[in-house]
């Protein structure tokens, strides 16, 4: 086995070390209390090693050597439901232009037959795993020492998560080297798997594209792709601040051309009549026991409540919610795997949520939104929705009851909504995927752009 692959991976890691590829834990640990307050179920070096092998074996396809994509393709990658939802309108719009598209997704996104036919599952072959093991043997001791410097528990808690970086790098090196895509298109810039595909693409000279899929924060890394499609001026302002969030050594990475292309996740308003339901949207950081108590109290007051959990909610939380509320006539369960976000929003009169991008999606459908923390957040109003007038902050169920009973009117927030989604109430509203597709196609063909790019600095 030639070791040219190792030299290539080593070159990538020289520019994007493990602590930067595993960005949130590697660089923002002190700012994210939940990471160091919640001890993982599996900890210790032995269990971390077993966890790593369990993960890669589940995605192991021994004879998966078939080529994915072909030269000049538009290669999309999505790791979550929210990411694929944001990418899908652009994928569909490009397909109408007879562009060759390859979409790689994690296996958990393949729920339906049509998805299995349309998407390529992320799968490691035997050589991928062997190469990853070689990287762990060579770089593992260094990685372990770096994690111990990072935090008292980092090495014992997350060693396996950082080791996954090696298998992601090997996998994407294999795929991109063979496919030679025209663009690599992703919807997340801070998770390890997305940062690995970007690092490989940059090393190979492949153009990279970032489609913002949710609201961003000042904890995110500096924006380093060839083309960035941001929702609005708010995201651009934040990414300008995020220039400080990058290594203090020189990297061979592009400075992006930026397009303010609006919120890309399709929101279909199927509202037929005004609903009386309260919608409660949960996210994975919400304490599930507090959430259950909160929903029970709303139901006891007399409200009809629709619960929608986050697509990334842990299975134990979902099972608890189902077990407790499936026979409660005042509570309706809304599973994001089976129900589009627009369907959920079309069935509610008020939205209640904590730190979640769903506040913006509600505002785009003119649904009043209440910001309520089930448990105190280390970063209140993380996305600035309260500060910018998209949501009303309350501190108790009594305050929620007063707002709803008095049917408090929400001030016009057109300017604030457009600050977050620049296409709001313009000809491109609802056509954001088409706008992105047209710009990418124009770049590829060298024709006039429908929108001029903005420079980051």
Coordinates of C-alpha atoms in Angstrom, one line a residue:
X1 CA 0.0 0.0 0.0
X2 CA 1.5 3.3 -1.1
X3 CA 1.8 6.0 1.6
X4 CA 1.0 8.9 -0.7
X5 CA -2.4 9.1 1.0
X6 CA -0.7 9.6 4.4
X7 CA 1.4 12.5 3.1
X8 CA -1.8 14.1 1.7
X9 CA -3.6 13.7 5.0
X10 CA -0.6 14.9 7.0
X11 CA -0.6 18.0 4.7
X12 CA -4.3 18.6 5.5
X13 CA -3.6 18.2 9.3
X14 CA -0.7 20.7 9.1
X15 CA -3.2 23.3 8.0
X16 CA -6.2 22.1 9.9
X17 CA -5.1 20.3 13.1
X18 CA -7.4 18.0 15.0
X19 CA -8.2 20.7 17.5
X20 CA -9.5 22.9 14.7
X21 CA -11.4 20.1 12.8
X22 CA -13.2 19.2 16.0
X23 CA -13.9 22.9 16.4
X24 CA -16.5 23.3 19.1
X25 CA -14.8 21.1 21.6
X26 CA -11.3 21.9 20.4
X27 CA -11.7 25.7 20.4
X28 CA -15.0 26.8 22.1
X29 CA -15.1 24.5 25.1
X30 CA -15.0 27.2 27.7
X31 CA -17.9 29.0 26.0
X32 CA -20.2 26.0 25.9
X33 CA -20.9 24.9 29.4
X34 CA -23.2 22.0 28.4
X35 CA -20.2 20.2 26.9
X36 CA -18.3 20.1 30.1
X37 CA -21.3 19.7 32.4
X38 CA -22.7 16.7 30.8
X39 CA -20.6 13.6 31.3
X40 CA -20.9 11.2 28.3
X41 CA -22.3 7.8 28.8
X42 CA -19.1 6.1 27.6
X43 CA -15.9 7.5 29.0
X44 CA -12.4 6.3 29.6
X45 CA -9.8 5.3 27.0
X46 CA -11.0 1.7 26.7
X47 CA -14.7 2.5 26.2
X48 CA -13.7 5.4 23.8
X49 CA -11.8 2.9 21.7
X50 CA -14.7 0.5 21.6
X51 CA -17.1 3.4 20.8
X52 CA -14.9 4.3 17.8
X53 CA -14.9 0.8 16.4
X54 CA -18.6 0.4 17.0
X55 CA -19.3 3.6 15.0
X56 CA -17.1 2.7 12.0
X57 CA -18.2 -0.9 11.9
X58 CA -21.9 0.2 11.7
X59 CA -20.9 2.2 8.6
X60 CA -18.6 -0.4 7.2
X61 CA -19.3 -1.7 3.7
X62 CA -16.3 -4.1 3.1
X63 CA -16.6 -4.0 -0.7
X64 CA -17.7 -0.4 -1.1
X65 CA -15.2 0.6 -3.8
X66 CA -17.7 1.9 -6.4
X67 CA -17.1 5.4 -7.6
X68 CA -19.3 8.1 -6.1
X69 CA -19.9 11.1 -8.4
X70 CA -18.0 11.9 -11.6
X71 CA -15.7 14.8 -12.8
X72 CA -17.6 18.1 -12.9
X73 CA -20.4 17.0 -10.6
X74 CA -22.0 19.1 -7.9
X75 CA -21.3 17.1 -4.8
X76 CA -23.5 17.8 -1.8
X77 CA -23.0 16.5 1.7
X78 CA -25.6 16.6 4.6
X79 CA -25.2 15.2 8.1
X80 CA -28.6 16.1 9.6
X81 CA -32.3 16.4 8.5
X82 CA -32.1 20.2 8.9
X83 CA -29.1 20.3 6.6
X84 CA -30.7 18.2 3.8
X85 CA -33.9 20.3 4.1
X86 CA -31.9 23.4 3.4
X87 CA -30.0 21.9 0.5
X88 CA -32.9 20.2 -1.2
X89 CA -34.4 23.2 -3.0
X90 CA -31.0 24.0 -4.5
X91 CA -30.5 20.3 -5.5
X92 CA -33.9 20.3 -7.2
X93 CA -33.3 23.5 -9.0
X94 CA -30.0 22.4 -10.3
X95 CA -31.5 19.0 -11.4
X96 CA -33.8 21.0 -13.7
X97 CA -30.7 22.3 -15.5
X98 CA -29.5 18.8 -16.2
X99 CA -26.5 19.2 -13.9
X100 CA -25.0 16.0 -12.6
X101 CA -25.5 15.9 -8.8
X102 CA -24.2 13.6 -6.1
X103 CA -25.6 13.8 -2.6
X104 CA -23.9 12.0 0.2
X105 CA -25.8 11.7 3.5
X106 CA -25.4 9.9 6.8
X107 CA -27.3 6.7 7.0
X108 CA -29.8 8.1 9.6
X109 CA -31.3 10.3 6.9
X110 CA -32.3 7.4 4.7
X111 CA -35.8 6.9 6.0
X112 CA -37.8 6.4 2.8
X113 CA -37.4 4.4 -0.4
X114 CA -37.0 7.6 -2.6
X115 CA -34.3 8.9 -0.3
X116 CA -32.3 5.6 -0.6
X117 CA -32.6 5.9 -4.4
X118 CA -31.6 9.6 -4.5
X119 CA -28.8 9.8 -2.0
X120 CA -25.5 8.0 -1.5
X121 CA -25.0 6.8 2.1
X122 CA -21.7 7.6 3.8
X123 CA -20.0 4.3 4.1
X124 CA -16.5 3.3 4.9
X125 CA -14.7 0.4 3.1
X126 CA -12.1 -1.8 4.6
X127 CA -9.2 0.4 3.3
X128 CA -10.8 3.5 4.8
X129 CA -10.8 1.9 8.3
X130 CA -7.3 0.5 7.9
X131 CA -5.9 3.9 7.0
X132 CA -7.8 5.5 9.9
X133 CA -6.2 3.0 12.3
X134 CA -2.8 3.8 10.9
X135 CA -3.5 7.5 11.6
X136 CA -4.6 6.8 15.1
X137 CA -1.5 4.7 15.8
X138 CA 0.8 7.5 14.5
X139 CA -1.1 10.6 15.7
X140 CA -3.2 9.2 18.5
X141 CA -0.6 9.8 21.3
X142 CA -0.2 13.4 20.2
X143 CA -4.0 13.8 20.0
X144 CA -4.4 12.3 23.5
X145 CA -1.9 14.8 24.9
X146 CA -3.6 17.7 23.2
X147 CA -6.9 16.7 24.7
X148 CA -5.5 16.4 28.2
X149 CA -4.1 20.0 27.8
X150 CA -7.5 21.1 26.6
X151 CA -9.5 20.1 29.6
X152 CA -9.3 17.7 32.6
X153 CA -11.8 15.3 31.2
X154 CA -11.4 15.9 27.4
X155 CA -9.2 12.9 26.7
X156 CA -11.4 10.5 28.7
X157 CA -14.7 11.8 27.3
X158 CA -14.1 12.6 23.7
X159 CA -11.0 10.7 22.4
X160 CA -13.2 8.6 20.1
X161 CA -15.0 11.6 18.7
X162 CA -11.7 13.2 17.7
X163 CA -10.5 9.9 16.3
X164 CA -13.4 9.9 13.9
X165 CA -11.8 12.9 12.2
X166 CA -9.2 10.5 10.8
X167 CA -11.8 8.2 9.2
X168 CA -13.7 11.2 7.8
X169 CA -10.5 12.6 6.2
X170 CA -9.6 9.3 4.7
X171 CA -13.1 8.7 3.3
X172 CA -13.5 12.2 1.8
X173 CA -10.0 12.0 0.3
X174 CA -11.0 8.8 -1.5
X175 CA -14.3 10.2 -2.7
X176 CA -13.2 13.7 -3.8
X177 CA -9.9 12.4 -5.4
X178 CA -11.9 10.1 -7.7
X179 CA -14.9 12.3 -8.3
X180 CA -13.1 15.6 -8.9
X181 CA -16.3 17.6 -8.4
X182 CA -16.8 21.1 -9.6
X183 CA -18.2 22.2 -6.2
X184 CA -18.4 20.6 -2.8
X185 CA -21.6 22.0 -1.2
X186 CA -22.3 21.8 2.5
X187 CA -24.7 23.4 5.0
X188 CA -22.7 23.4 8.2
X189 CA -19.2 24.8 8.8
X190 CA -18.4 23.9 12.4
X191 CA -19.2 20.1 12.9
X192 CA -16.1 17.8 12.5
X193 CA -17.5 15.9 9.5
X194 CA -18.2 19.0 7.6
X195 CA -14.9 20.6 8.5
X196 CA -13.2 17.4 7.3
X197 CA -14.8 17.5 3.8
X198 CA -13.9 21.2 3.5
X199 CA -10.3 20.6 4.5
X200 CA -9.9 17.8 2.0
X201 CA -11.6 19.9 -0.7
X202 CA -9.3 22.8 -0.1
X203 CA -6.2 20.6 -0.2
X204 CA -7.3 19.1 -3.5
X205 CA -8.2 22.5 -5.0
X206 CA -11.9 21.8 -5.2
X207 CA -14.3 24.8 -5.0
X208 CA -16.3 24.9 -1.7
X209 CA -19.8 26.2 -1.1
X210 CA -21.5 26.9 2.2
X211 CA -25.3 27.2 2.4
X212 CA -26.3 28.5 5.8
X213 CA -29.0 26.2 7.2
X214 CA -29.7 27.8 10.5
X215 CA -28.9 31.0 12.4
X216 CA -25.3 31.4 13.3
X217 CA -23.4 32.8 16.3
X218 CA -20.1 34.4 17.3
X219 CA -18.9 31.0 18.5
X220 CA -18.7 29.7 14.9
X221 CA -15.3 29.5 13.1
X222 CA -14.1 32.1 10.6
X223 CA -15.8 31.6 7.3
X224 CA -13.4 30.0 4.8
X225 CA -15.0 28.7 1.7
X226 CA -15.0 29.8 -1.9
X227 CA -18.7 30.8 -2.0
X228 CA -21.0 31.4 1.0
X229 CA -24.7 31.8 0.7
X230 CA -25.8 33.5 3.9
X231 CA -29.4 34.1 4.9
X232 CA -29.0 37.8 5.5
X233 CA -27.1 40.8 6.9
X234 CA -27.2 39.4 10.4
X235 CA -25.2 36.4 9.5
X236 CA -22.7 38.5 7.6
X237 CA -22.3 40.8 10.6
X238 CA -21.6 37.8 12.8
X239 CA -19.1 36.2 10.4
X240 CA -17.2 39.4 10.3
X241 CA -16.8 39.2 14.0
X242 CA -15.8 35.5 13.7
X243 CA -12.6 36.5 11.8
X244 CA -11.0 36.2 15.3
X245 CA -12.0 32.5 15.4
X246 CA -9.1 31.0 13.3
X247 CA -5.6 29.7 13.9
X248 CA -2.8 32.0 14.4
X249 CA -0.8 30.4 11.6
X250 CA -1.1 30.7 7.9
X251 CA -3.5 28.4 6.1
X252 CA -4.1 27.8 2.4
X253 CA -7.9 28.5 2.5
X254 CA -10.1 30.7 0.4
X255 CA -11.7 34.0 1.4
X256 CA -15.3 33.7 0.3
X257 CA -17.5 35.6 -2.1
X258 CA -20.7 36.1 -0.2
X259 CA -24.3 36.2 -1.4
X260 CA -27.2 37.2 0.8
X261 CA -29.7 34.6 -0.5
X262 CA -32.3 34.4 2.2
X263 CA -33.4 31.6 4.5
X264 CA -33.2 28.4 2.4
X265 CA -35.2 25.9 4.3
X266 CA -38.6 25.7 2.5
X267 CA -41.5 26.7 4.6
X268 CA -44.8 25.7 3.1
X269 CA -47.7 27.6 4.6
X270 CA -50.7 25.3 4.5
X271 CA -52.7 27.2 7.1
X272 CA -56.4 26.9 6.3
X273 CA -57.9 28.5 9.4
X274 CA -56.6 30.2 12.5
X275 CA -55.5 27.6 15.0
X276 CA -55.8 27.8 18.8
X277 CA -52.9 25.4 19.4
X278 CA -49.7 26.3 21.2
X279 CA -46.7 24.9 19.5
X280 CA -43.7 23.9 21.7
X281 CA -40.5 23.2 19.9
X282 CA -37.7 21.4 21.8
X283 CA -34.0 21.2 21.1
X284 CA -31.5 18.6 22.1
X285 CA -30.1 20.7 25.0
X286 CA -33.5 21.1 26.7
X287 CA -33.9 19.1 29.9
X288 CA -36.5 16.5 28.9
X289 CA -38.0 16.3 32.4
X290 CA -38.4 20.1 32.5
X291 CA -40.0 19.9 29.1
X292 CA -42.5 17.2 30.1
X293 CA -43.5 19.2 33.3
X294 CA -43.9 22.4 31.2
X295 CA -46.1 20.7 28.7
X296 CA -48.2 19.0 31.4
X297 CA -48.8 22.4 33.0
X298 CA -49.9 24.0 29.8
X299 CA -52.3 21.1 29.2
X300 CA -53.6 21.4 32.8
X301 CA -54.4 25.1 32.2
X302 CA -56.5 24.0 29.2
X303 CA -54.3 24.6 26.2
X304 CA -54.1 22.3 23.3
X305 CA -50.4 21.7 22.7
X306 CA -48.4 20.4 19.7
X307 CA -44.9 19.2 20.6
X308 CA -42.2 19.1 17.9
X309 CA -38.8 17.8 19.0
X310 CA -35.6 18.6 17.2
X311 CA -34.5 16.2 14.4
X312 CA -31.4 15.6 16.4
X313 CA -33.2 14.8 19.7
X314 CA -31.8 11.7 21.4
X315 CA -34.0 8.6 21.1
X316 CA -34.4 8.3 24.9
X317 CA -36.0 11.7 25.0
X318 CA -38.4 10.9 22.1
X319 CA -39.4 7.7 23.8
X320 CA -40.2 9.5 27.0
X321 CA -42.3 12.0 25.2
X322 CA -44.2 9.3 23.3
X323 CA -44.8 7.2 26.4
X324 CA -46.1 10.1 28.5
X325 CA -48.2 12.0 26.0
X326 CA -49.5 9.5 23.4
X327 CA -52.8 9.1 25.4
X328 CA -53.1 12.7 26.4
X329 CA -56.0 14.3 24.4
X330 CA -54.6 17.8 25.0
X331 CA -51.2 17.0 23.5
X332 CA -50.3 16.2 19.8
X333 CA -46.9 14.8 18.9
X334 CA -45.2 16.2 15.8
X335 CA -42.3 14.0 14.5
X336 CA -39.9 16.0 12.3
X337 CA -39.1 12.8 10.4
X338 CA -42.7 12.6 9.2
X339 CA -43.9 16.2 9.2
X340 CA -42.4 19.2 7.4
X341 CA -41.7 22.3 9.5
X342 CA -44.4 24.2 7.6
X343 CA -47.0 21.7 8.5
X344 CA -46.2 22.1 12.2
X345 CA -46.2 25.9 12.0
X346 CA -49.5 25.9 10.0
X347 CA -51.2 24.2 13.0
X348 CA -50.3 26.6 15.8
X349 CA -51.3 30.1 16.9
X350 CA -48.2 30.7 19.1
X351 CA -44.8 29.2 19.1
X352 CA -42.9 28.6 22.3
X353 CA -39.2 27.7 22.1
X354 CA -35.8 28.5 23.6
X355 CA -32.5 28.9 21.7
X356 CA -33.7 27.6 18.3
X357 CA -33.8 28.8 14.7
X358 CA -37.5 27.9 14.6
X359 CA -38.3 31.4 15.9
X360 CA -37.2 32.8 12.5
X361 CA -39.2 30.2 10.6
X362 CA -42.3 31.2 12.7
X363 CA -41.7 34.9 12.0
X364 CA -41.5 34.2 8.2
X365 CA -45.0 32.7 8.6
X366 CA -46.3 35.7 10.8
X367 CA -46.7 33.4 13.8
X368 CA -46.0 35.2 17.1
X369 CA -43.1 33.6 18.9
X370 CA -42.4 33.3 22.6
X371 CA -38.8 32.8 23.9
X372 CA -38.9 30.7 27.0
X373 CA -36.0 28.8 28.5
X374 CA -36.9 25.4 30.1
X375 CA -33.6 25.5 31.9
X376 CA -31.4 28.6 32.3
X377 CA -29.1 29.0 29.3
X378 CA -25.4 29.9 29.5
X379 CA -25.9 32.1 26.4
X380 CA -29.5 33.6 26.6
X381 CA -31.0 34.7 23.3
X382 CA -28.2 33.0 21.5
X383 CA -29.3 34.2 18.1
X384 CA -30.6 37.6 19.1
X385 CA -34.2 37.0 18.2
X386 CA -35.5 38.7 21.3
X387 CA -33.0 41.6 20.9
X388 CA -34.1 42.1 17.3
X389 CA -37.8 41.9 17.9
X390 CA -38.6 38.5 16.4
X391 CA -39.6 36.9 19.7
X392 CA -41.0 38.0 23.1
X393 CA -39.1 36.8 26.1
X394 CA -41.0 35.4 29.1
X395 CA -39.8 33.9 32.4
X396 CA -42.9 31.9 33.6
X397 CA -46.0 30.1 32.5
X398 CA -48.0 32.9 34.0
X399 CA -46.5 35.3 31.5
X400 CA -47.2 32.9 28.7
X401 CA -50.8 32.6 29.8
X402 CA -51.2 36.4 29.9
X403 CA -49.8 36.9 26.4
X404 CA -52.0 34.3 24.9
X405 CA -55.2 35.1 26.8
X406 CA -54.9 38.8 26.1
X407 CA -53.9 38.0 22.5
X408 CA -51.1 40.5 22.7
X409 CA -50.3 41.9 19.2
X410 CA -46.8 41.6 18.0
X411 CA -45.2 44.8 16.5
X412 CA -44.4 44.7 12.8
X413 CA -41.0 43.1 12.5
X414 CA -40.5 43.3 8.7
X415 CA -37.1 45.0 9.0
X416 CA -35.9 42.5 11.7
X417 CA -37.0 39.5 9.6
X418 CA -35.2 40.9 6.5
X419 CA -32.1 41.4 8.7
X420 CA -32.1 37.6 9.2
X421 CA -33.5 36.6 5.8
X422 CA -32.8 39.1 3.0
X423 CA -35.3 37.7 0.5
X424 CA -38.3 38.3 2.9
X425 CA -41.1 40.1 0.9
X426 CA -39.0 40.3 -2.3
X427 CA -39.4 38.4 -5.6
X428 CA -37.0 35.7 -4.4
X429 CA -39.0 34.9 -1.2
X430 CA -39.8 31.2 -1.4
X431 CA -37.4 30.8 -4.4
X432 CA -34.1 30.9 -2.4
X433 CA -33.1 27.4 -3.7
X434 CA -33.6 28.6 -7.3
X435 CA -31.5 31.7 -6.5
X436 CA -28.6 29.7 -5.2
X437 CA -28.8 27.3 -8.1
X438 CA -28.8 30.1 -10.6
X439 CA -25.8 31.7 -9.1
X440 CA -23.8 28.4 -8.9
X441 CA -24.7 27.6 -12.5
X442 CA -23.7 31.1 -13.6
X443 CA -20.3 30.7 -11.8
X444 CA -19.8 27.3 -13.4
X445 CA -20.7 28.5 -16.9
X446 CA -19.0 31.9 -16.6
X447 CA -22.2 33.9 -17.3
X448 CA -23.7 37.0 -15.7
X449 CA -24.6 36.6 -12.0
X450 CA -28.2 37.4 -10.9
X451 CA -26.7 39.0 -7.8
X452 CA -23.3 40.5 -7.2
X453 CA -21.2 39.0 -4.4
X454 CA -20.1 40.8 -1.2
X455 CA -16.6 40.6 0.1
X456 CA -16.1 39.5 3.7
X457 CA -13.5 42.3 4.2

